[in-house]
Amino acid sequence: MARTEYCFVYHGSHGDALREHEEELWEKSFRENVCCARSIEEAIRQRADPSDPSYLPDDCIAPVLEQYGFRRVSYVLAHTVRENDGNHALLHLVSDEAREWANRQNVIADAPFGRYYEVNAAVVDVNRLVHQTREAYQALDLFGQAHCSAGMFDENVEGKVLVLSPETLKESAWSPQNQLWLATGGFGCDPKASGRAVYATCLGDREETRWNREDFVGVLDERYLPDWAQEKLESLRVPTQKQNAAPQMGGMEMG
C-alpha cells in the first residue's frame, strides 16, 4: 500500500469540537468520514459478484485503505459495527471478531452526525471488511502490547528498548524500524519521578529526540528483538560502555 499523509481523524463529538473551538477540524474529519463510507460502499458494489452474494474479494478494502488510511477506515468500520450491534434485528449477524475489534477502537457516538458515515452494506460484508482491514494491519508487522514485557511503569527504563505506539507516529511512518527506541535518559524513565520526558535514540535511523512516557506501549520483550535491531543496539551501547569504563579524575577523563 502506498504511504501518504492522511486527513486528521477527529475522535471527539461535534459538541466537543464546539467546546474546544475545533469546529474546522471536526468538519473536515466529518466530511472525510462520509467520503470514506461511500467509497467502502462503492468498493463492495464494484468487487461483489451478483451471481454469488456470499463472494467478496480478499483485497476489496485495499483501495480504500490506500486512499484514506487505516485510521479513518477503522474509525468508519468500527462505527458501523457498533451501530449494527445496537440494532436488535441485526445483532445476531455481527461477528464476535468484528464486535471485539470495534469495541477496542477509539470511536464515540456523535449523534446525529454519525449516521451519515455509517456504511450502508450487508452486515456480513462489513464483517468481511473488518477482517480484511485487520489482516492488512497485521501485515505491517508493527510492534504492540503483546511484544512487551509487563510493568513498564514499575521500573526505570533507561537503557531499555521501548516500543513507540503507532498512534504516536504519522501513518506514513508506520514501520517496525520507527517503533524501537533506546531510552537514554529523562525523568520519564523513572516511574517515581513526576517528569514525563523520555530521551531516546531510534534503532532504525539513530534519530535522537524527546518523547513523553505515555507515547510508548512498553518495554520490548527481548524475545522479539529483531536481528537488525540487535546490531544497532550493540553499536549504540558500545560508546556508552567505553565512556563508563574510562578512569575518571576530578570530573575529567584521563588520557
mmCIF file of C-alpha atoms in Angstrom:
data_model
loop_
_atom_site.group_PDB
_atom_site.id
_atom_site.type_symbol
_atom_site.label_atom_id
_atom_site.label_comp_id
_atom_site.label_asym_id
_atom_site.label_seq_id
_atom_site.Cartn_x
_atom_site.Cartn_y
_atom_site.Cartn_z
ATOM 1 C CA MET A 1 0.000 0.000 0.000
ATOM 2 C CA ALA A 2 1.328 3.419 -0.933
ATOM 3 C CA ARG A 3 2.337 5.566 2.023
ATOM 4 C CA THR A 4 0.976 9.094 2.217
ATOM 5 C CA GLU A 5 -0.293 11.623 4.713
ATOM 6 C CA TYR A 6 -3.978 11.467 5.552
ATOM 7 C CA CYS A 7 -6.510 13.919 6.881
ATOM 8 C CA PHE A 8 -6.603 14.117 10.676
ATOM 9 C CA VAL A 9 -9.202 11.832 12.285
ATOM 10 C CA TYR A 10 -11.169 13.775 14.882
ATOM 11 C CA HIS A 11 -12.145 11.458 17.746
ATOM 12 C CA GLY A 12 -14.428 13.824 19.601
ATOM 13 C CA SER A 13 -18.070 14.698 19.031
ATOM 14 C CA HIS A 14 -19.439 17.822 17.394
ATOM 15 C CA GLY A 15 -20.247 19.074 20.892
ATOM 16 C CA ASP A 16 -16.624 18.520 21.930
ATOM 17 C CA ALA A 17 -15.466 20.482 18.886
ATOM 18 C CA LEU A 18 -17.716 23.409 19.778
ATOM 19 C CA ARG A 19 -16.437 23.495 23.365
ATOM 20 C CA GLU A 20 -12.797 23.292 22.257
ATOM 21 C CA HIS A 21 -13.239 25.720 19.332
ATOM 22 C CA GLU A 22 -12.217 22.991 16.891
ATOM 23 C CA GLU A 23 -15.202 23.153 14.538
ATOM 24 C CA GLU A 24 -12.998 23.334 11.451
ATOM 25 C CA LEU A 25 -11.057 20.220 12.433
ATOM 26 C CA TRP A 26 -14.269 18.346 13.197
ATOM 27 C CA GLU A 27 -15.965 19.378 9.950
ATOM 28 C CA LYS A 28 -13.002 18.371 7.798
ATOM 29 C CA SER A 29 -12.777 14.996 9.530
ATOM 30 C CA PHE A 30 -16.549 14.508 9.322
ATOM 31 C CA ARG A 31 -16.536 15.100 5.554
ATOM 32 C CA GLU A 32 -13.687 12.619 5.140
ATOM 33 C CA ASN A 33 -15.614 10.059 7.196
ATOM 34 C CA VAL A 34 -18.626 10.438 4.907
ATOM 35 C CA CYS A 35 -16.496 10.126 1.762
ATOM 36 C CA CYS A 36 -14.745 7.081 3.208
ATOM 37 C CA ALA A 37 -18.054 5.350 3.949
ATOM 38 C CA ARG A 38 -19.301 5.983 0.418
ATOM 39 C CA SER A 39 -16.003 4.687 -1.007
ATOM 40 C CA ILE A 40 -16.366 1.488 1.021
ATOM 41 C CA GLU A 41 -19.869 1.013 -0.350
ATOM 42 C CA GLU A 42 -18.615 1.601 -3.893
ATOM 43 C CA ALA A 43 -15.784 -0.898 -3.400
ATOM 44 C CA ILE A 44 -18.312 -3.526 -2.351
ATOM 45 C CA ARG A 45 -20.531 -2.790 -5.375
ATOM 46 C CA GLN A 46 -17.637 -2.929 -7.828
ATOM 47 C CA ARG A 47 -15.995 -6.057 -6.440
ATOM 48 C CA ALA A 48 -19.053 -8.111 -5.488
ATOM 49 C CA ASP A 49 -20.289 -10.965 -7.672
ATOM 50 C CA PRO A 50 -24.035 -10.534 -8.422
ATOM 51 C CA SER A 51 -24.367 -14.265 -9.032
ATOM 52 C CA ASP A 52 -22.845 -15.102 -5.648
ATOM 53 C CA PRO A 53 -23.944 -12.790 -2.811
ATOM 54 C CA SER A 54 -21.528 -14.519 -0.441
ATOM 55 C CA TYR A 55 -18.480 -13.576 -2.544
ATOM 56 C CA LEU A 56 -16.214 -10.640 -1.842
ATOM 57 C CA PRO A 57 -12.547 -10.478 -2.966
ATOM 58 C CA ASP A 58 -9.904 -10.771 -0.267
ATOM 59 C CA ASP A 59 -8.471 -7.375 -1.235
ATOM 60 C CA CYS A 60 -11.762 -5.476 -1.513
ATOM 61 C CA ILE A 61 -10.779 -2.979 1.192
ATOM 62 C CA ALA A 62 -7.264 -2.387 -0.207
ATOM 63 C CA PRO A 63 -8.035 0.618 -2.458
ATOM 64 C CA VAL A 64 -9.997 2.310 0.320
ATOM 65 C CA LEU A 65 -7.124 1.807 2.759
ATOM 66 C CA GLU A 66 -4.769 3.315 0.220
ATOM 67 C CA GLN A 67 -6.992 6.352 -0.258
ATOM 68 C CA TYR A 68 -7.993 7.027 3.357
ATOM 69 C CA GLY A 69 -5.536 5.134 5.566
ATOM 70 C CA PHE A 70 -6.016 2.643 8.383
ATOM 71 C CA ARG A 71 -7.070 5.169 10.990
ATOM 72 C CA ARG A 72 -10.068 6.516 9.085
ATOM 73 C CA VAL A 73 -11.167 3.208 7.580
ATOM 74 C CA SER A 74 -11.004 1.638 11.045
ATOM 75 C CA TYR A 75 -12.967 4.543 12.518
ATOM 76 C CA VAL A 76 -15.750 4.277 9.927
ATOM 77 C CA LEU A 77 -15.960 0.480 10.044
ATOM 78 C CA ALA A 78 -15.916 0.391 13.846
ATOM 79 C CA HIS A 79 -18.679 2.990 13.967
ATOM 80 C CA THR A 80 -20.736 0.914 11.520
ATOM 81 C CA VAL A 81 -20.221 -2.295 13.500
ATOM 82 C CA ARG A 82 -21.329 -0.569 16.714
ATOM 83 C CA GLU A 83 -24.444 0.794 15.025
ATOM 84 C CA ASN A 84 -25.297 -2.670 13.677
ATOM 85 C CA ASP A 85 -24.564 -4.190 17.063
ATOM 86 C CA GLY A 86 -27.071 -1.819 18.612
ATOM 87 C CA ASN A 87 -29.786 -2.879 16.187
ATOM 88 C CA HIS A 88 -31.590 -5.861 17.684
ATOM 89 C CA ALA A 89 -32.653 -7.049 14.228
ATOM 90 C CA LEU A 90 -29.009 -7.233 13.114
ATOM 91 C CA LEU A 91 -27.373 -8.167 16.419
ATOM 92 C CA HIS A 92 -27.049 -11.872 15.589
ATOM 93 C CA LEU A 93 -25.278 -11.046 12.302
ATOM 94 C CA VAL A 94 -22.407 -9.103 13.879
ATOM 95 C CA SER A 95 -19.476 -11.472 14.318
ATOM 96 C CA ASP A 96 -17.737 -11.733 17.685
ATOM 97 C CA GLU A 97 -14.459 -10.845 15.966
ATOM 98 C CA ALA A 98 -15.887 -7.650 14.480
ATOM 99 C CA ARG A 99 -17.625 -6.689 17.723
ATOM 100 C CA GLU A 100 -14.499 -7.150 19.863
ATOM 101 C CA TRP A 101 -12.360 -5.264 17.355
ATOM 102 C CA ALA A 102 -14.815 -2.377 17.115
ATOM 103 C CA ASN A 103 -15.001 -2.050 20.895
ATOM 104 C CA ARG A 104 -11.228 -1.609 21.045
ATOM 105 C CA GLN A 105 -11.292 1.334 18.616
ATOM 106 C CA ASN A 106 -11.386 4.914 19.841
ATOM 107 C CA VAL A 107 -14.833 5.713 18.446
ATOM 108 C CA ILE A 108 -17.553 7.655 20.230
ATOM 109 C CA ALA A 109 -21.210 8.221 19.417
ATOM 110 C CA ASP A 110 -21.730 11.521 17.619
ATOM 111 C CA ALA A 111 -25.474 11.704 17.118
ATOM 112 C CA PRO A 112 -26.999 12.773 14.843
ATOM 113 C CA PHE A 113 -23.953 13.124 12.602
ATOM 114 C CA GLY A 114 -22.606 9.586 12.894
ATOM 115 C CA ARG A 115 -25.406 8.139 10.778
ATOM 116 C CA TYR A 116 -24.002 9.917 7.728
ATOM 117 C CA TYR A 117 -20.821 7.852 7.766
ATOM 118 C CA GLU A 118 -22.382 4.521 8.596
ATOM 119 C CA VAL A 119 -21.587 2.069 5.792
ATOM 120 C CA ASN A 120 -24.799 1.058 4.071
ATOM 121 C CA ALA A 121 -23.980 -2.563 3.295
ATOM 122 C CA ALA A 122 -24.899 -6.074 4.375
ATOM 123 C CA VAL A 123 -23.575 -6.837 7.856
ATOM 124 C CA VAL A 124 -21.820 -9.924 6.530
ATOM 125 C CA ASP A 125 -19.858 -7.727 4.107
ATOM 126 C CA VAL A 126 -18.944 -5.314 6.888
ATOM 127 C CA ASN A 127 -17.694 -8.284 8.920
ATOM 128 C CA ARG A 128 -15.521 -9.351 5.995
ATOM 129 C CA LEU A 129 -14.074 -5.877 5.528
ATOM 130 C CA VAL A 130 -13.211 -5.703 9.219
ATOM 131 C CA HIS A 131 -11.353 -8.996 8.797
ATOM 132 C CA GLN A 132 -9.524 -7.684 5.717
ATOM 133 C CA THR A 133 -8.578 -4.457 7.493
ATOM 134 C CA ARG A 134 -7.206 -6.375 10.467
ATOM 135 C CA GLU A 135 -5.198 -8.674 8.200
ATOM 136 C CA ALA A 136 -3.761 -5.723 6.258
ATOM 137 C CA TYR A 137 -2.764 -4.032 9.512
ATOM 138 C CA GLN A 138 -1.144 -7.198 10.849
ATOM 139 C CA ALA A 139 0.840 -7.479 7.602
ATOM 140 C CA LEU A 140 2.640 -4.263 8.592
ATOM 141 C CA ASP A 141 4.319 -6.287 11.392
ATOM 142 C CA LEU A 142 4.110 -3.424 13.857
ATOM 143 C CA PHE A 143 5.036 -3.947 17.494
ATOM 144 C CA GLY A 144 2.306 -3.797 20.122
ATOM 145 C CA GLN A 145 1.454 -4.651 23.711
ATOM 146 C CA ALA A 146 1.823 -8.365 23.001
ATOM 147 C CA HIS A 147 5.542 -7.815 22.274
ATOM 148 C CA CYS A 148 6.231 -6.012 25.545
ATOM 149 C CA SER A 149 7.214 -7.220 28.985
ATOM 150 C CA ALA A 150 4.913 -6.371 31.851
ATOM 151 C CA GLY A 151 5.354 -3.422 34.168
ATOM 152 C CA MET A 152 6.846 -0.614 32.102
ATOM 153 C CA PHE A 153 5.871 1.923 34.730
ATOM 154 C CA ASP A 154 7.150 -0.236 37.592
ATOM 155 C CA GLU A 155 10.851 0.086 36.765
ATOM 156 C CA ASN A 156 13.418 2.553 35.493
ATOM 157 C CA VAL A 157 13.527 2.096 31.731
ATOM 158 C CA GLU A 158 16.760 3.955 30.994
ATOM 159 C CA GLY A 159 18.954 1.750 28.813
ATOM 160 C CA LYS A 160 16.000 -0.387 27.708
ATOM 161 C CA VAL A 161 14.385 -0.717 24.287
ATOM 162 C CA LEU A 162 10.929 0.874 24.250
ATOM 163 C CA VAL A 163 8.104 0.349 21.777
ATOM 164 C CA LEU A 164 6.659 3.571 20.418
ATOM 165 C CA SER A 165 2.891 3.422 19.956
ATOM 166 C CA PRO A 166 1.733 3.553 16.312
ATOM 167 C CA GLU A 167 -0.774 6.173 17.450
ATOM 168 C CA THR A 168 2.153 8.474 18.224
ATOM 169 C CA LEU A 169 3.508 8.222 14.670
ATOM 170 C CA LYS A 170 2.147 9.586 11.425
ATOM 171 C CA GLU A 171 0.661 6.740 9.432
ATOM 172 C CA SER A 172 3.240 7.294 6.685
ATOM 173 C CA ALA A 173 5.916 6.419 9.280
ATOM 174 C CA TRP A 174 4.355 3.142 10.417
ATOM 175 C CA SER A 175 7.122 0.555 10.391
ATOM 176 C CA PRO A 176 8.883 -1.621 12.983
ATOM 177 C CA GLN A 177 12.089 0.343 12.367
ATOM 178 C CA ASN A 178 10.427 3.546 13.564
ATOM 179 C CA GLN A 179 8.964 1.955 16.698
ATOM 180 C CA LEU A 180 12.023 0.721 18.569
ATOM 181 C CA TRP A 181 13.831 3.318 20.677
ATOM 182 C CA LEU A 182 16.675 3.038 23.173
ATOM 183 C CA ALA A 183 15.820 5.119 26.248
ATOM 184 C CA THR A 184 18.851 7.239 27.132
ATOM 185 C CA GLY A 185 17.554 9.470 29.935
ATOM 186 C CA GLY A 186 14.916 11.874 31.175
ATOM 187 C CA PHE A 187 12.657 11.962 34.234
ATOM 188 C CA GLY A 188 10.051 9.954 32.320
ATOM 189 C CA CYS A 189 12.329 6.909 32.560
ATOM 190 C CA ASP A 190 11.863 6.783 36.332
ATOM 191 C CA PRO A 191 8.379 5.751 37.492
ATOM 192 C CA LYS A 192 8.963 7.546 40.791
ATOM 193 C CA ALA A 193 9.703 10.878 39.117
ATOM 194 C CA SER A 194 6.982 13.386 38.280
ATOM 195 C CA GLY A 195 8.513 14.268 34.909
ATOM 196 C CA ARG A 196 7.292 12.724 31.655
ATOM 197 C CA ALA A 197 10.191 13.357 29.271
ATOM 198 C CA VAL A 198 11.977 10.334 27.823
ATOM 199 C CA TYR A 199 15.041 10.999 25.708
ATOM 200 C CA ALA A 200 15.666 8.192 23.252
ATOM 201 C CA THR A 201 17.501 7.091 20.131
ATOM 202 C CA CYS A 202 15.720 5.341 17.283
ATOM 203 C CA LEU A 203 17.206 1.948 16.465
ATOM 204 C CA GLY A 204 16.088 2.334 12.858
ATOM 205 C CA ASP A 205 17.894 5.537 11.857
ATOM 206 C CA ARG A 206 19.620 6.703 15.078
ATOM 207 C CA GLU A 207 17.441 9.800 15.353
ATOM 208 C CA GLU A 208 17.615 11.307 18.847
ATOM 209 C CA THR A 209 14.564 13.045 20.244
ATOM 210 C CA ARG A 210 12.310 13.602 23.257
ATOM 211 C CA TRP A 211 9.076 11.716 23.804
ATOM 212 C CA ASN A 212 6.639 11.522 26.705
ATOM 213 C CA ARG A 213 6.360 8.371 28.779
ATOM 214 C CA GLU A 214 2.795 7.744 27.590
ATOM 215 C CA ASP A 215 3.919 7.755 23.931
ATOM 216 C CA PHE A 216 5.319 4.267 24.442
ATOM 217 C CA VAL A 217 3.443 0.979 24.594
ATOM 218 C CA GLY A 218 6.005 -0.610 26.884
ATOM 219 C CA VAL A 219 9.446 -2.204 27.167
ATOM 220 C CA LEU A 220 10.190 -4.624 24.343
ATOM 221 C CA ASP A 221 10.443 -8.238 25.450
ATOM 222 C CA GLU A 222 13.944 -9.356 24.429
ATOM 223 C CA ARG A 223 12.462 -12.394 22.677
ATOM 224 C CA TYR A 224 11.043 -10.099 19.995
ATOM 225 C CA LEU A 225 14.178 -8.024 19.358
ATOM 226 C CA PRO A 226 14.936 -8.427 15.609
ATOM 227 C CA ASP A 227 18.467 -9.173 14.392
ATOM 228 C CA TRP A 228 18.750 -5.775 12.699
ATOM 229 C CA ALA A 229 17.770 -4.068 15.947
ATOM 230 C CA GLN A 230 20.220 -6.161 17.987
ATOM 231 C CA GLU A 231 23.078 -4.960 15.780
ATOM 232 C CA LYS A 232 22.005 -1.335 16.081
ATOM 233 C CA LEU A 233 21.555 -1.688 19.828
ATOM 234 C CA GLU A 234 25.043 -3.110 20.334
ATOM 235 C CA SER A 235 26.619 -0.314 18.300
ATOM 236 C CA LEU A 236 24.766 2.313 20.327
ATOM 237 C CA ARG A 237 25.685 0.794 23.670
ATOM 238 C CA VAL A 238 29.417 0.368 22.957
ATOM 239 C CA PRO A 239 30.326 4.107 23.194
ATOM 240 C CA THR A 240 28.378 4.424 26.460
ATOM 241 C CA GLN A 241 30.064 1.359 27.919
ATOM 242 C CA LYS A 242 33.506 2.650 26.945
ATOM 243 C CA GLN A 243 32.751 6.045 28.463
ATOM 244 C CA ASN A 244 31.563 4.481 31.715
ATOM 245 C CA ALA A 245 34.644 2.250 31.865
ATOM 246 C CA ALA A 246 37.147 5.107 31.374
ATOM 247 C CA PRO A 247 39.016 6.123 34.577
ATOM 248 C CA GLN A 248 37.864 9.481 35.951
ATOM 249 C CA MET A 249 39.779 12.110 37.943
ATOM 250 C CA GLY A 250 38.434 15.427 39.121
ATOM 251 C CA GLY A 251 35.447 15.079 36.808
ATOM 252 C CA MET A 252 37.694 14.813 33.735
ATOM 253 C CA GLU A 253 38.538 11.779 31.693
ATOM 254 C CA MET A 254 42.175 10.650 31.955
ATOM 255 C CA GLY A 255 44.041 10.154 28.674
#
